[in-house]
């Protein structure tokens, strides 16, 4: 379902009218295309110590980027594609001024769909002033993200451990993170090997995606396959034809599975035993809505949503952890929602499950880390254009689309890209986290 308003305001006449009347002017976002460079221009790299570390510069040059450490080295009229500031040295509020000094001229020269990334250290309880200063970065980045225009984003990376930094920076700089905006991301310790080929980070991996017959699940299957994985797509029997089409498209296999059925974990394990040599990636994407105000909610509307969206994930994870089907560096990615943070009128049942998923990943992280070096994380999409959201009334949908800093809905592929990154070997230091893919939605961002 295309966003006609976005297309209109990106036409010459529409753009002029929207500008004159003061209407939102969402930009067409830079998204990943095979063969495109990681960034369409140079990356300006700085540090609050005065000079960016050689290791950080090397990381960017290894990724094929043109690195500049001063705007004086950027030709007149040329824009930078990204601005990265290493702010890990900060210990006092007074030192925060260094961010303004570096970022103010940097963002003025930022090109369309540009990236601002700030690296910080997470607060650790050792010193109050230091922790307050570190946490201040969150407010700066979230506010800056709201100021950027033309599809540009700002995100904060808390670097408790550097193992996952190369993969995280590549993700955030690339078009893969088009709809990730105003988010803090914690990188902890973990095994995070670089892939042999950054274009095929999932080569040789086996992935299973639930609810993959359409919408976000189908997009996830496509992106995991594009990145090299062998994909098993699972969905209800009644989604059979659509599921077969997705399986054919991604060169994968189809599994008819009602994730809420009591026998679902055993059926899934039996399938893995029969057809694979173990599971590397599991994406709990299947989900339903049965919206009603709490006062009018019927027991079956409540129960079905809890069963499909939350209990199924708990059951399947428990069975997998007990089995020999998980590999040493398995990745589980669960679909939550910004409703899990912010709540939503008419969605007490759905909100329960999406907040429950957040609790589930936080609480399961140590069990997965203890299983080789596996991880479990959640993605919380904001407003994504799918058949689920197409059923909303037109006016509500139009308003919801403009409620983010990027002034547009995300696409299923935006969620899929984040899932693929969290599923990759290089993301091994990200565990028990919830990443919002919401364009910095005003609700629940
Ligand atoms: N679309 C959004 O804006 C949005 C926002 C936040 C979160 N999400 C979450 O993303 C996920 C996918 O959403 P979507 O918009 O693509 O939904 P969708 O309704 O388009 O697709 C959901 C798929 O799950 C399948 N499914 C439903 N019940 C199942 C079951 N019991 N067993 C197996 N498969 C089952 C359906 O057949 C369907 O193919 C859901 O978990 C949803 O809650 C979506």
Tab-separated table of C-alpha atoms and ligand atoms in Angstrom:
chain	number	residue	atom	x	y	z
A	1	UNK	CA	0.000	0.000	0.000
A	2	UNK	CA	1.850	3.083	-1.194
A	3	UNK	CA	1.999	6.348	0.740
A	4	UNK	CA	0.329	8.698	-1.772
A	5	UNK	CA	0.945	11.752	0.390
A	6	UNK	CA	4.701	11.040	0.512
A	7	UNK	CA	4.783	10.621	-3.282
A	8	UNK	CA	2.803	13.839	-3.726
A	9	UNK	CA	5.043	16.036	-1.560
A	10	UNK	CA	8.092	14.673	-3.349
A	11	UNK	CA	6.773	15.923	-6.703
A	12	UNK	CA	7.795	19.491	-7.720
A	13	UNK	CA	4.280	20.964	-7.413
A	14	UNK	CA	3.342	19.019	-4.265
A	15	UNK	CA	6.584	19.993	-2.562
A	16	UNK	CA	6.016	23.709	-3.249
A	17	UNK	CA	2.411	23.584	-2.007
A	18	UNK	CA	3.286	21.626	1.163
A	19	UNK	CA	6.101	24.048	1.906
A	20	UNK	CA	3.875	27.120	1.454
A	21	UNK	CA	1.045	25.746	3.628
A	22	UNK	CA	3.412	24.322	6.235
A	23	UNK	CA	2.394	20.667	5.781
A	24	UNK	CA	4.768	17.808	6.696
A	25	UNK	CA	7.217	16.957	3.938
A	26	UNK	CA	8.451	13.393	4.490
A	27	UNK	CA	11.477	12.451	2.374
A	28	UNK	CA	12.049	9.303	0.391
A	29	UNK	CA	14.442	7.380	2.655
A	30	UNK	CA	17.758	5.878	1.546
A	31	UNK	CA	17.273	2.114	1.831
A	32	UNK	CA	19.697	-0.736	1.195
A	33	UNK	CA	20.248	-1.655	-2.454
A	34	UNK	CA	22.697	-4.395	-3.419
A	35	UNK	CA	25.786	-2.836	-4.952
A	36	UNK	CA	25.274	0.603	-3.382
A	37	UNK	CA	28.149	1.911	-1.252
A	38	UNK	CA	27.626	1.862	2.531
A	39	UNK	CA	27.350	5.668	2.433
A	40	UNK	CA	26.895	8.016	-0.535
A	41	UNK	CA	29.614	10.420	0.706
A	42	UNK	CA	32.299	11.016	3.324
A	43	UNK	CA	31.904	10.365	7.037
A	44	UNK	CA	33.009	13.119	9.421
A	45	UNK	CA	34.570	11.467	12.475
A	46	UNK	CA	35.413	13.261	15.698
A	47	UNK	CA	36.033	12.640	19.348
A	48	UNK	CA	35.479	14.532	22.580
A	49	UNK	CA	39.172	13.960	23.301
A	50	UNK	CA	39.990	16.161	20.295
A	51	UNK	CA	41.113	13.452	17.898
A	52	UNK	CA	39.197	10.340	16.800
A	53	UNK	CA	40.965	7.117	17.674
A	54	UNK	CA	43.000	5.413	14.977
A	55	UNK	CA	40.980	2.238	15.602
A	56	UNK	CA	37.707	3.996	14.839
A	57	UNK	CA	39.088	5.565	11.663
A	58	UNK	CA	40.453	2.189	10.581
A	59	UNK	CA	37.061	0.590	11.119
A	60	UNK	CA	35.528	3.079	8.668
A	61	UNK	CA	38.278	2.833	6.062
A	62	UNK	CA	38.006	-0.967	6.207
A	63	UNK	CA	34.331	-0.522	5.418
A	64	UNK	CA	35.394	1.361	2.273
A	65	UNK	CA	34.376	4.796	3.550
A	66	UNK	CA	36.032	8.118	2.903
A	67	UNK	CA	36.899	9.419	6.386
A	68	UNK	CA	37.425	13.096	7.201
A	69	UNK	CA	38.257	14.440	10.642
A	70	UNK	CA	37.540	18.086	9.834
A	71	UNK	CA	35.001	19.907	7.690
A	72	UNK	CA	37.928	21.873	6.236
A	73	UNK	CA	38.776	18.703	4.344
A	74	UNK	CA	35.336	18.617	2.706
A	75	UNK	CA	35.119	20.510	-0.595
A	76	UNK	CA	32.946	23.643	-0.644
A	77	UNK	CA	29.355	22.756	-1.392
A	78	UNK	CA	29.948	19.053	-0.731
A	79	UNK	CA	27.881	17.373	1.970
A	80	UNK	CA	28.920	14.711	4.431
A	81	UNK	CA	26.851	11.528	4.494
A	82	UNK	CA	27.407	10.850	8.190
A	83	UNK	CA	28.745	12.478	11.340
A	84	UNK	CA	30.150	10.177	14.024
A	85	UNK	CA	31.280	11.480	17.388
A	86	UNK	CA	33.092	9.341	19.931
A	87	UNK	CA	31.975	10.838	23.260
A	88	UNK	CA	33.224	8.040	25.494
A	89	UNK	CA	35.729	10.298	27.292
A	90	UNK	CA	33.098	12.569	28.903
A	91	UNK	CA	32.951	12.754	32.692
A	92	UNK	CA	31.403	16.163	33.552
A	93	UNK	CA	28.390	18.173	32.329
A	94	UNK	CA	30.723	21.018	31.293
A	95	UNK	CA	32.417	18.706	28.809
A	96	UNK	CA	29.095	18.121	27.020
A	97	UNK	CA	29.754	21.409	25.206
A	98	UNK	CA	32.130	19.418	23.006
A	99	UNK	CA	29.087	17.790	21.426
A	100	UNK	CA	27.644	21.132	20.392
A	101	UNK	CA	30.998	22.286	19.043
A	102	UNK	CA	31.389	19.236	16.838
A	103	UNK	CA	27.809	18.405	15.910
A	104	UNK	CA	26.489	21.914	15.158
A	105	UNK	CA	28.663	22.532	12.067
A	106	UNK	CA	28.516	18.815	11.194
A	107	UNK	CA	24.740	18.582	10.948
A	108	UNK	CA	24.644	21.779	8.864
A	109	UNK	CA	26.648	19.927	6.213
A	110	UNK	CA	24.720	16.642	6.480
A	111	UNK	CA	23.291	15.347	3.211
A	112	UNK	CA	19.838	13.747	2.730
A	113	UNK	CA	19.236	10.466	4.613
A	114	UNK	CA	22.383	11.361	6.558
A	115	UNK	CA	23.438	9.646	9.746
A	116	UNK	CA	24.500	11.075	13.092
A	117	UNK	CA	25.944	8.495	15.463
A	118	UNK	CA	27.215	9.268	18.950
A	119	UNK	CA	29.270	6.710	20.867
A	120	UNK	CA	29.044	6.820	24.649
A	121	UNK	CA	29.740	4.685	27.673
A	122	UNK	CA	26.754	3.373	29.619
A	123	UNK	CA	26.190	4.620	33.155
A	124	UNK	CA	27.615	2.011	35.536
A	125	UNK	CA	26.806	3.305	39.030
A	126	UNK	CA	30.437	4.037	39.907
A	127	UNK	CA	30.210	7.852	39.982
A	128	UNK	CA	27.095	10.028	40.036
A	129	UNK	CA	28.518	12.938	38.023
A	130	UNK	CA	29.971	10.627	35.405
A	131	UNK	CA	26.722	8.696	35.111
A	132	UNK	CA	24.659	11.886	34.809
A	133	UNK	CA	26.999	13.103	32.072
A	134	UNK	CA	26.833	9.806	30.197
A	135	UNK	CA	23.049	9.672	30.397
A	136	UNK	CA	22.854	13.255	29.083
A	137	UNK	CA	23.927	11.896	25.687
A	138	UNK	CA	20.555	10.168	25.419
A	139	UNK	CA	18.685	13.462	25.696
A	140	UNK	CA	20.993	15.154	23.199
A	141	UNK	CA	20.661	12.429	20.576
A	142	UNK	CA	16.892	12.008	20.956
A	143	UNK	CA	16.411	15.780	20.655
A	144	UNK	CA	18.774	16.111	17.718
A	145	UNK	CA	16.935	13.270	15.923
A	146	UNK	CA	13.771	15.371	16.138
A	147	UNK	CA	15.557	18.337	14.552
A	148	UNK	CA	17.086	16.551	11.556
A	149	UNK	CA	15.308	16.791	8.212
A	150	UNK	CA	15.400	15.127	4.783
A	151	UNK	CA	15.286	11.574	6.103
A	152	UNK	CA	18.370	11.908	8.307
A	153	UNK	CA	18.584	10.024	11.596
A	154	UNK	CA	20.525	10.256	14.862
A	155	UNK	CA	21.251	7.284	17.106
A	156	UNK	CA	23.315	6.618	20.220
A	157	UNK	CA	25.520	3.587	20.775
A	158	UNK	CA	26.441	2.724	24.361
A	159	UNK	CA	29.728	0.846	23.951
A	160	UNK	CA	30.218	-1.308	27.051
A	161	UNK	CA	32.264	-3.672	24.867
A	162	UNK	CA	33.684	-3.088	21.374
A	163	UNK	CA	33.175	-6.598	19.958
A	164	UNK	CA	29.944	-5.723	18.141
A	165	UNK	CA	30.906	-2.159	17.204
A	166	UNK	CA	31.915	-2.848	13.557
A	167	UNK	CA	28.628	-4.596	12.715
A	168	UNK	CA	26.541	-2.067	14.654
A	169	UNK	CA	28.167	0.916	12.903
A	170	UNK	CA	27.767	-0.652	9.474
A	171	UNK	CA	24.092	-1.267	10.204
A	172	UNK	CA	23.439	2.238	11.501
A	173	UNK	CA	25.325	3.980	8.672
A	174	UNK	CA	23.738	1.925	5.906
A	175	UNK	CA	20.326	2.158	4.289
A	176	UNK	CA	19.402	-0.921	6.324
A	177	UNK	CA	18.648	1.310	9.317
A	178	UNK	CA	16.493	3.796	7.357
A	179	UNK	CA	13.666	3.752	9.934
A	180	UNK	CA	15.777	3.448	13.127
A	181	UNK	CA	15.859	6.929	14.595
A	182	UNK	CA	16.485	8.507	17.995
A	183	UNK	CA	17.394	5.168	19.565
A	184	UNK	CA	20.013	4.167	22.131
A	185	UNK	CA	21.618	0.787	21.569
A	186	UNK	CA	23.715	-1.083	24.134
A	187	UNK	CA	26.678	-3.157	22.952
A	188	UNK	CA	27.795	-5.602	25.610
A	189	UNK	CA	30.351	-8.401	25.685
A	190	UNK	CA	29.848	-11.316	23.333
A	191	UNK	CA	31.343	-13.344	20.529
A	192	UNK	CA	30.880	-11.242	17.413
A	193	UNK	CA	32.963	-12.554	14.519
A	194	UNK	CA	33.126	-10.498	11.322
A	195	UNK	CA	31.465	-12.339	8.436
A	196	UNK	CA	33.634	-13.589	5.554
A	197	UNK	CA	31.478	-11.418	3.282
A	198	UNK	CA	29.646	-8.369	4.690
A	199	UNK	CA	27.100	-8.650	1.857
A	200	UNK	CA	26.213	-12.219	2.900
A	201	UNK	CA	26.492	-12.117	6.696
A	202	UNK	CA	24.067	-15.018	7.115
A	203	UNK	CA	25.684	-17.379	4.577
A	204	UNK	CA	25.195	-20.996	5.591
A	205	UNK	CA	22.775	-20.176	8.421
A	206	UNK	CA	19.396	-21.854	8.844
A	207	UNK	CA	16.573	-19.532	9.846
A	208	UNK	CA	12.929	-20.096	10.749
A	209	UNK	CA	10.408	-17.249	10.559
A	210	UNK	CA	6.894	-17.624	11.987
A	211	UNK	CA	3.946	-15.786	10.453
A	212	UNK	CA	5.915	-15.504	7.212
A	213	UNK	CA	3.095	-15.772	4.662
A	214	UNK	CA	2.692	-12.000	4.390
A	215	UNK	CA	3.541	-8.580	5.817
A	216	UNK	CA	6.565	-8.176	8.036
A	217	UNK	CA	7.201	-11.937	8.265
A	218	UNK	CA	7.442	-12.321	4.484
A	219	UNK	CA	9.797	-9.322	4.335
A	220	UNK	CA	11.969	-10.871	7.059
A	221	UNK	CA	12.158	-14.141	5.093
A	222	UNK	CA	13.214	-12.232	1.964
A	223	UNK	CA	15.922	-10.202	3.723
A	224	UNK	CA	17.355	-13.195	5.627
A	225	UNK	CA	17.513	-15.110	2.320
A	226	UNK	CA	19.092	-12.116	0.568
A	227	UNK	CA	21.746	-12.076	3.293
A	228	UNK	CA	22.548	-15.746	2.642
A	229	UNK	CA	20.345	-17.773	5.026
A	230	UNK	CA	18.388	-20.919	4.176
A	231	UNK	CA	14.918	-19.973	5.334
A	232	UNK	CA	12.048	-22.085	6.644
A	233	UNK	CA	8.845	-20.070	6.486
A	234	UNK	CA	6.078	-21.057	8.906
A	235	UNK	CA	2.447	-19.980	9.064
A	236	UNK	CA	-1.090	-21.256	9.592
A	237	UNK	CA	-2.403	-23.997	7.270
A	238	UNK	CA	-4.978	-21.563	5.890
A	239	UNK	CA	-2.148	-19.265	4.743
A	240	UNK	CA	-0.837	-22.205	2.682
A	241	UNK	CA	-0.834	-20.710	-0.805
A	242	UNK	CA	0.678	-17.392	0.219
A	243	UNK	CA	3.233	-19.261	2.319
A	244	UNK	CA	4.214	-21.488	-0.602
A	245	UNK	CA	4.726	-18.390	-2.756
A	246	UNK	CA	7.071	-16.834	-0.155
A	247	UNK	CA	8.933	-20.155	0.231
A	248	UNK	CA	9.436	-20.356	-3.545
A	249	UNK	CA	10.513	-16.755	-3.774
A	250	UNK	CA	13.224	-17.163	-1.110
A	251	UNK	CA	14.268	-20.652	-2.233
A	252	UNK	CA	13.225	-21.978	1.165
A	253	UNK	CA	10.803	-24.521	2.575
A	254	UNK	CA	7.354	-24.089	4.123
A	255	UNK	CA	6.072	-25.412	7.439
A	256	UNK	CA	2.388	-25.297	8.386
A	257	UNK	CA	2.485	-24.400	12.053
A	258	UNK	CA	-0.016	-22.790	14.395
A	259	UNK	CA	2.419	-21.347	16.933
A	260	UNK	CA	-0.329	-21.226	19.579
A	261	UNK	CA	-1.129	-24.934	19.341
A	262	UNK	CA	-0.081	-27.043	22.326
A	263	UNK	CA	1.960	-29.331	20.072
A	264	UNK	CA	3.709	-26.442	18.222
A	265	UNK	CA	7.111	-26.761	19.984
A	266	UNK	CA	7.286	-30.514	19.350
A	267	UNK	CA	6.213	-30.133	15.700
A	268	UNK	CA	8.834	-27.443	15.199
A	269	UNK	CA	11.564	-29.575	16.796
A	270	UNK	CA	10.538	-32.616	14.726
A	271	UNK	CA	10.779	-30.514	11.549
A	272	UNK	CA	14.244	-29.236	12.487
A	273	UNK	CA	15.455	-32.766	13.318
A	274	UNK	CA	14.154	-34.148	10.032
A	275	UNK	CA	15.257	-31.411	7.642
A	276	UNK	CA	18.139	-29.385	9.136
A	277	UNK	CA	21.364	-29.783	11.047
A	278	UNK	CA	20.134	-27.349	13.702
A	279	UNK	CA	18.681	-23.873	13.941
A	280	UNK	CA	20.792	-20.719	13.802
A	281	UNK	CA	18.072	-18.065	13.670
A	282	UNK	CA	14.506	-18.069	14.985
A	283	UNK	CA	12.218	-15.119	14.370
A	284	UNK	CA	9.035	-15.041	16.460
A	285	UNK	CA	7.015	-12.843	14.135
A	286	UNK	CA	3.521	-14.399	14.120
A	287	UNK	CA	1.103	-12.009	15.768
A	288	UNK	CA	-2.539	-11.023	15.815
A	289	UNK	CA	-4.695	-8.153	17.053
A	290	UNK	CA	-8.227	-8.425	18.481
A	291	UNK	CA	-8.779	-4.804	19.493
A	292	UNK	CA	-11.559	-3.855	21.916
A	293	UNK	CA	-11.824	-1.468	24.814
A	294	UNK	CA	-11.145	-3.322	28.071
A	295	UNK	CA	-14.774	-2.771	29.117
A	296	UNK	CA	-15.990	-4.672	26.025
A	297	UNK	CA	-13.208	-7.247	25.662
A	298	UNK	CA	-14.470	-10.827	25.247
A	299	UNK	CA	-12.533	-13.705	26.853
A	300	UNK	CA	-11.718	-15.233	23.451
A	301	UNK	CA	-10.319	-11.893	22.200
A	302	UNK	CA	-8.113	-11.701	25.247
A	303	UNK	CA	-7.011	-15.335	25.245
A	304	UNK	CA	-6.197	-15.679	21.546
A	305	UNK	CA	-3.885	-12.652	21.542
A	306	UNK	CA	-2.030	-13.822	24.657
A	307	UNK	CA	-1.692	-17.329	23.205
A	308	UNK	CA	-0.362	-16.305	19.772
A	309	UNK	CA	1.749	-13.268	20.639
A	310	UNK	CA	3.332	-14.259	23.940
A	311	UNK	CA	2.698	-17.749	25.303
A	312	UNK	CA	3.783	-19.343	22.000
A	313	UNK	CA	7.172	-17.603	22.192
A	314	UNK	CA	7.691	-18.750	25.787
A	315	UNK	CA	6.754	-22.365	24.916
A	316	UNK	CA	8.903	-22.593	21.801
A	317	UNK	CA	11.939	-20.967	23.452
A	318	UNK	CA	11.747	-23.325	26.431
A	319	UNK	CA	11.550	-26.360	24.148
A	320	UNK	CA	14.453	-25.130	22.004
A	321	UNK	CA	16.692	-24.435	25.008
A	322	UNK	CA	15.963	-27.984	26.218
A	323	UNK	CA	16.731	-29.512	22.824
A	324	UNK	CA	19.933	-30.068	20.866
A	325	UNK	CA	18.637	-27.983	17.943
A	326	UNK	CA	20.155	-24.628	18.895
A	327	UNK	CA	23.649	-23.865	17.679
A	328	UNK	CA	26.391	-22.216	19.700
A	329	UNK	CA	25.722	-18.782	18.304
A	330	UNK	CA	21.993	-18.947	17.798
A	331	UNK	CA	19.970	-15.801	17.413
A	332	UNK	CA	16.371	-15.412	18.503
A	333	UNK	CA	14.531	-12.254	17.512
A	334	UNK	CA	11.051	-11.570	18.893
A	335	UNK	CA	8.534	-9.096	17.514
A	336	UNK	CA	7.351	-6.644	20.144
A	337	UNK	CA	5.760	-3.267	19.341
A	338	UNK	CA	5.957	0.340	20.489
A	339	UNK	CA	2.514	-0.449	21.973
A	340	UNK	CA	4.479	-2.560	24.468
A	341	UNK	CA	6.096	0.662	25.736
A	342	UNK	CA	3.390	3.255	25.277
A	343	UNK	CA	0.126	1.329	25.385
A	344	UNK	CA	-2.650	1.992	22.922
A	345	UNK	CA	-6.374	2.562	23.313
A	346	UNK	CA	-8.307	-0.629	22.578
A	347	UNK	CA	-5.181	-2.794	22.851
A	348	UNK	CA	-4.903	-3.939	26.473
A	349	UNK	CA	-4.571	-7.544	25.264
A	350	UNK	CA	-2.074	-6.714	22.518
A	351	UNK	CA	-0.165	-4.292	24.789
A	352	UNK	CA	0.094	-7.038	27.403
A	353	UNK	CA	1.755	-9.366	24.909
A	354	UNK	CA	4.110	-6.817	23.400
A	355	UNK	CA	5.266	-5.609	26.829
A	356	UNK	CA	5.463	-9.260	27.857
A	357	UNK	CA	7.851	-9.932	24.972
A	358	UNK	CA	10.119	-7.171	26.300
A	359	UNK	CA	10.155	-8.915	29.687
A	360	UNK	CA	10.743	-12.228	27.973
A	361	UNK	CA	13.879	-11.144	26.100
A	362	UNK	CA	15.358	-9.288	29.069
A	363	UNK	CA	14.813	-12.282	31.311
A	364	UNK	CA	15.994	-14.905	28.775
A	365	UNK	CA	19.221	-13.146	27.813
A	366	UNK	CA	21.403	-14.936	30.366
A	367	UNK	CA	19.983	-18.360	29.458
A	368	UNK	CA	20.807	-17.762	25.792
A	369	UNK	CA	24.249	-16.321	26.572
A	370	UNK	CA	24.946	-19.466	28.590
A	371	UNK	CA	23.977	-21.552	25.567
A	372	UNK	CA	27.251	-21.187	23.655
A	373	UNK	CA	27.174	-17.494	22.827
A	374	UNK	CA	23.581	-17.198	21.710
A	375	UNK	CA	21.438	-14.088	21.966
A	376	UNK	CA	17.790	-13.123	22.194
A	377	UNK	CA	16.511	-9.653	21.349
A	378	UNK	CA	13.301	-7.926	20.360
A	379	UNK	CA	12.339	-5.472	17.676
A	380	UNK	CA	9.580	-3.031	18.521
A	381	UNK	CA	8.166	-1.704	15.256
A	382	UNK	CA	6.263	1.548	15.282
A	383	UNK	CA	3.719	2.200	12.557
A	384	UNK	CA	4.514	-0.078	9.626
A	385	UNK	CA	2.463	-0.200	6.416
A	386	UNK	CA	1.131	-3.779	6.251
A	387	UNK	CA	-2.193	-5.558	5.841
A	388	UNK	CA	-2.544	-5.347	9.649
A	389	UNK	CA	-2.425	-1.535	9.564
A	390	UNK	CA	-4.316	-1.303	6.231
A	391	UNK	CA	-7.445	-2.333	8.123
A	392	UNK	CA	-7.351	0.937	10.134
A	393	UNK	CA	-9.714	3.806	9.207
A	394	UNK	CA	-8.110	6.086	6.568
A	395	UNK	CA	-7.933	9.221	8.741
A	396	UNK	CA	-6.389	7.363	11.694
A	397	UNK	CA	-3.851	5.749	9.373
A	398	UNK	CA	-2.888	9.081	7.752
A	399	UNK	CA	-2.347	10.706	11.166
A	400	UNK	CA	-0.429	7.693	12.494
A	401	UNK	CA	1.870	7.799	9.466
A	402	UNK	CA	2.963	11.385	10.169
A	403	UNK	CA	3.529	10.929	13.914
A	404	UNK	CA	7.210	10.066	13.685
A	405	UNK	CA	10.277	12.251	13.243
A	406	UNK	CA	10.563	10.848	9.709
A	407	UNK	CA	6.886	11.799	9.090
A	408	UNK	CA	6.045	8.503	7.408
A	409	UNK	CA	5.242	4.892	8.161
A	410	UNK	CA	7.999	2.336	8.028
A	411	UNK	CA	8.016	-0.462	5.477
A	412	UNK	CA	8.116	-4.168	6.370
A	413	UNK	CA	11.637	-4.253	4.924
A	414	UNK	CA	12.790	-1.748	7.595
A	415	UNK	CA	11.816	-4.173	10.358
A	416	UNK	CA	13.339	-7.039	8.382
A	417	UNK	CA	16.703	-5.272	8.058
A	418	UNK	CA	16.908	-4.812	11.832
A	419	UNK	CA	16.003	-8.466	12.375
A	420	UNK	CA	18.723	-9.506	9.916
A	421	UNK	CA	21.320	-7.402	11.687
A	422	UNK	CA	20.409	-8.799	15.129
A	423	UNK	CA	20.545	-12.288	13.566
A	424	UNK	CA	24.048	-11.789	12.214
A	425	UNK	CA	27.219	-13.163	13.845
A	426	UNK	CA	28.578	-9.620	14.296
A	427	UNK	CA	25.713	-8.675	16.637
A	428	UNK	CA	26.820	-11.156	19.305
A	429	UNK	CA	27.253	-8.418	21.928
A	430	UNK	CA	23.626	-7.330	21.643
A	431	UNK	CA	21.606	-9.459	24.035
A	432	UNK	CA	18.368	-8.893	25.946
A	433	UNK	CA	17.807	-5.606	24.085
A	434	UNK	CA	14.748	-4.087	22.455
A	435	UNK	CA	15.405	-2.064	19.325
A	436	UNK	CA	12.624	0.239	18.196
A	437	UNK	CA	12.167	0.535	14.437
A	438	UNK	CA	9.703	3.379	14.533
A	439	UNK	CA	11.191	6.466	12.861
A	440	UNK	CA	11.246	7.956	16.379
A	441	UNK	CA	7.482	7.736	16.719
A	442	UNK	CA	6.054	10.341	19.067
A	443	UNK	CA	4.246	7.498	20.799
A	444	UNK	CA	6.442	4.996	22.589
A	445	UNK	CA	9.734	5.983	21.022
B	1	LIG	N1	2.285	-3.697	11.190
B	1	LIG	C1	2.694	-2.961	12.219
B	1	LIG	O1	2.606	-1.720	12.190
B	1	LIG	C2	3.301	-3.611	13.442
B	1	LIG	C3	3.734	-2.776	14.469
B	1	LIG	C4	4.297	-3.341	15.598
B	1	LIG	C5	4.432	-4.718	15.684
B	1	LIG	N2	4.010	-5.520	14.680
B	1	LIG	C6	4.183	-6.975	14.861
B	1	LIG	O2	4.866	-7.524	13.737
B	1	LIG	C7	4.415	-8.874	13.509
B	1	LIG	C8	3.928	-9.027	12.084
B	1	LIG	O3	2.907	-8.061	11.852
B	1	LIG	P1	2.230	-7.827	10.415
B	1	LIG	O4	1.786	-6.417	10.382
B	1	LIG	O5	3.116	-8.327	9.321
B	1	LIG	O6	0.932	-8.768	10.568
B	1	LIG	P2	0.082	-9.538	9.480
B	1	LIG	O7	-1.260	-9.731	10.067
B	1	LIG	O8	0.182	-8.863	8.135
B	1	LIG	O9	0.825	-10.959	9.390
B	1	LIG	C9	0.870	-11.838	10.476
B	1	LIG	C10	1.123	-13.259	9.996
B	1	LIG	O10	1.112	-14.117	11.148
B	1	LIG	C11	0.340	-15.266	10.834
B	1	LIG	N3	-0.215	-15.855	12.038
B	1	LIG	C12	-1.230	-15.397	12.802
B	1	LIG	N4	-1.498	-16.269	13.802
B	1	LIG	C13	-0.626	-17.296	13.664
B	1	LIG	C14	-0.404	-18.493	14.378
B	1	LIG	N5	-1.171	-18.820	15.428
B	1	LIG	N6	0.578	-19.314	13.966
B	1	LIG	C15	1.327	-19.011	12.902
B	1	LIG	N7	1.166	-17.893	12.170
B	1	LIG	C16	0.199	-17.047	12.550
B	1	LIG	C17	-0.752	-14.754	9.896
B	1	LIG	O11	-1.326	-15.826	9.140
B	1	LIG	C18	0.024	-13.764	9.044
B	1	LIG	O12	0.617	-14.366	7.923
B	1	LIG	C19	3.328	-9.131	14.558
B	1	LIG	O13	3.897	-9.787	15.664
B	1	LIG	C20	2.872	-7.732	14.932
B	1	LIG	O14	2.294	-7.696	16.208
B	1	LIG	C21	3.437	-5.003	13.559
